[in-house]
XYZ file of C-alpha atoms in Angstrom:
205
model
C 28.426 20.272 34.845
C 28.864 16.564 34.819
C 26.698 14.461 32.559
C 23.355 13.498 33.735
C 22.130 9.938 33.261
C 18.301 9.688 33.773
C 16.550 6.655 35.166
C 15.962 3.992 32.516
C 14.271 0.616 32.862
C 16.720 -2.229 33.671
C 19.735 0.092 33.531
C 22.420 -1.047 36.021
C 23.416 2.689 36.895
C 21.653 6.025 36.695
C 21.205 9.169 38.593
C 18.762 8.270 41.449
C 15.635 10.502 41.685
C 15.816 10.336 45.441
C 19.449 11.413 46.172
C 20.575 12.629 42.756
C 23.795 10.447 42.968
C 24.887 8.331 39.926
C 24.738 4.967 41.625
C 24.360 1.313 41.019
C 20.663 0.077 40.866
C 19.632 -3.377 42.052
C 16.452 -4.683 40.366
C 13.774 -7.040 41.495
C 10.120 -8.082 41.099
C 7.335 -7.282 43.390
C 5.645 -10.586 44.362
C 2.022 -11.506 44.600
C 0.964 -13.170 47.863
C 1.059 -16.582 46.196
C 4.722 -16.139 45.540
C 4.287 -15.361 41.778
C 6.211 -12.362 40.273
C 3.989 -9.518 39.270
C 4.508 -7.125 36.342
C 5.712 -4.460 38.849
C 9.446 -4.204 39.386
C 11.603 -2.008 41.583
C 15.073 -0.621 41.437
C 16.927 0.080 44.725
C 19.724 2.717 44.811
C 22.966 1.451 46.182
C 23.785 4.860 47.636
C 20.660 5.974 49.460
C 18.894 2.447 49.629
C 15.614 4.001 48.570
C 13.443 2.124 46.044
C 11.703 3.312 42.798
C 8.733 1.401 41.393
C 8.215 0.596 37.792
C 5.190 -0.725 35.778
C 5.562 -1.689 32.054
C 8.990 -0.175 31.869
C 7.850 3.213 33.238
C 8.784 4.592 36.657
C 5.561 5.277 38.519
C 6.831 5.947 42.048
C 8.316 8.536 42.384
C 7.280 10.485 39.281
C 9.650 9.813 36.466
C 12.075 12.693 36.077
C 14.242 12.089 32.984
C 15.881 15.511 33.372
C 18.796 16.776 35.489
C 18.440 18.503 38.855
C 18.994 22.202 38.945
C 22.455 23.590 38.783
C 24.135 24.148 42.327
C 24.330 27.874 41.557
C 20.679 28.160 40.384
C 19.194 31.416 41.914
C 17.048 30.513 44.825
C 14.158 32.640 43.314
C 13.975 30.196 40.304
C 14.325 26.866 42.060
C 10.707 26.365 42.911
C 9.464 26.553 39.273
C 12.401 24.418 38.092
C 11.636 21.676 40.596
C 7.840 21.684 39.999
C 8.563 21.484 36.283
C 10.894 18.618 36.963
C 8.283 16.775 38.955
C 5.489 17.045 36.289
C 7.433 16.903 33.027
C 6.884 13.198 32.449
C 3.117 13.781 32.890
C 2.789 17.130 31.097
C 5.612 18.436 28.999
C 3.527 21.445 28.135
C 2.866 22.423 31.743
C 6.531 21.991 32.676
C 7.606 24.178 29.662
C 5.242 26.857 30.905
C 6.808 26.669 34.350
C 10.269 26.809 32.891
C 9.315 29.951 30.885
C 8.480 31.649 34.144
C 11.790 30.392 35.468
C 13.441 32.143 32.596
C 11.645 35.365 33.313
C 12.929 35.238 36.881
C 16.366 34.408 35.749
C 16.391 37.637 33.595
C 16.136 39.661 36.824
C 19.052 37.807 38.377
C 20.994 38.668 35.276
C 20.320 42.377 35.795
C 17.346 42.808 33.406
C 13.785 43.946 34.049
C 12.150 40.522 33.766
C 8.992 41.850 32.113
C 9.577 40.941 28.482
C 11.972 38.014 27.917
C 12.667 38.973 24.327
C 13.605 42.598 25.304
C 15.779 41.220 28.085
C 17.684 38.911 25.758
C 18.152 41.819 23.239
C 19.531 44.060 26.194
C 21.932 41.218 27.170
C 23.106 40.859 23.483
C 23.855 44.593 23.430
C 26.011 44.058 26.468
C 28.138 41.487 24.804
C 26.195 38.231 25.526
C 27.986 35.288 23.771
C 25.960 33.910 20.837
C 25.690 30.374 22.338
C 24.023 31.818 25.468
C 21.663 34.032 23.387
C 20.666 30.920 21.363
C 20.085 28.980 24.619
C 17.931 31.783 25.998
C 15.933 32.161 22.815
C 15.377 28.444 22.627
C 13.855 28.494 26.052
C 11.811 31.575 25.199
C 10.330 30.177 22.006
C 9.647 26.815 23.491
C 8.098 28.370 26.540
C 5.860 30.590 24.452
C 4.543 27.590 22.562
C 3.600 26.037 25.828
C 1.616 29.132 26.898
C 0.203 30.155 23.406
C -0.890 28.016 20.461
C 2.268 27.735 18.241
C 4.081 25.703 15.567
C 5.602 23.231 18.147
C 3.392 20.545 19.769
C 5.139 19.701 23.001
C 2.750 16.890 23.884
C 3.868 14.944 20.780
C 7.628 15.782 21.309
C 8.258 15.641 24.989
C 12.050 15.548 24.406
C 11.866 19.121 23.397
C 10.690 19.995 26.982
C 13.305 17.689 28.394
C 15.978 19.751 26.626
C 14.987 22.973 28.372
C 16.293 21.823 31.653
C 19.727 21.268 30.102
C 19.557 24.674 28.532
C 18.781 26.465 31.663
C 21.595 24.747 33.551
C 23.926 25.754 30.774
C 22.878 29.451 31.012
C 23.354 29.342 34.775
C 26.804 27.775 34.353
C 27.954 30.325 31.965
C 26.384 33.505 33.354
C 26.624 32.806 37.066
C 29.040 29.952 37.923
C 31.970 30.755 35.624
C 32.136 34.503 36.740
C 31.755 33.382 40.387
C 34.674 30.917 40.116
C 36.887 33.446 38.345
C 36.175 36.058 40.932
C 36.962 33.657 43.699
C 40.348 32.657 42.112
C 41.231 36.285 41.234
C 40.643 37.530 44.789
C 43.487 35.047 45.937
C 46.036 37.249 44.117
C 48.280 39.343 46.410
C 47.119 42.787 47.169
C 50.046 44.337 45.456
C 49.263 42.501 42.205
C 45.632 43.520 42.424
C 46.510 47.180 42.975
C 48.979 46.973 39.927
C 46.117 45.835 37.768
C 43.856 48.538 38.797
C 46.583 51.160 38.256
C 47.183 49.675 34.737
C 43.503 49.739 33.801
C 43.033 53.303 35.084
C 45.291 54.708 32.584
C-alpha cells in the first residue's frame, strides 16, 4: 500500500479525511463578526473542496483520524469495526483497540480459521506455513487488543500511538494474506491454457 500521511496542523498536504486523497490543503482563519480572526482555523482540501475545522492545533470537525483507511481488499465483514475504530481512535484509543480486536477475530474466519480463539487461530496458521512477519503482526494485534479489553501491562490511554499502529498492522495482514495471492492468481490465469495444463501435469507426477 502507498504511504499514508495523516492530517496535521498547518501541513500543506495530507490525506483528506473526507475523500482520502493525498491533496493540497488551503488554510484560513474563522473570523468573528467584528472581523477579528478567532482561534479556530480551517483547512480546505484542493481535491474535494471540503473543509476541516481545527481548534488549538487539533482537528475537531470531522473527528481527527490520524490513521489510514482500510485496505481496498479488506473483507466486507470487517469494515464496519475498522471504520468505527478509525472514527473514535482520537477520542478513545482503548475503545478503538477493542473494536480492532473484534476485527481481527472476524478476519481469522476470512483466513479459513474458526474465529473463536485468536491465539489458537494464529497457531493454526503458523502450522500451515504462515510467514513469521505476518505471525508477529497478528500477535501484535492480539496482545494490544487483549489489553484494551482486559487489564494488562500496556496502558493505551497513555500511549495512543500504540493503537494507531494497529490500523497499519491490519492493512499489512490483508495485503499479505489476501491481496498478494489475489493478484498472483489473476496474473497466473492469463497464461495460455496449454501452459496451465503442462503445469498441472508436472505437479501431478
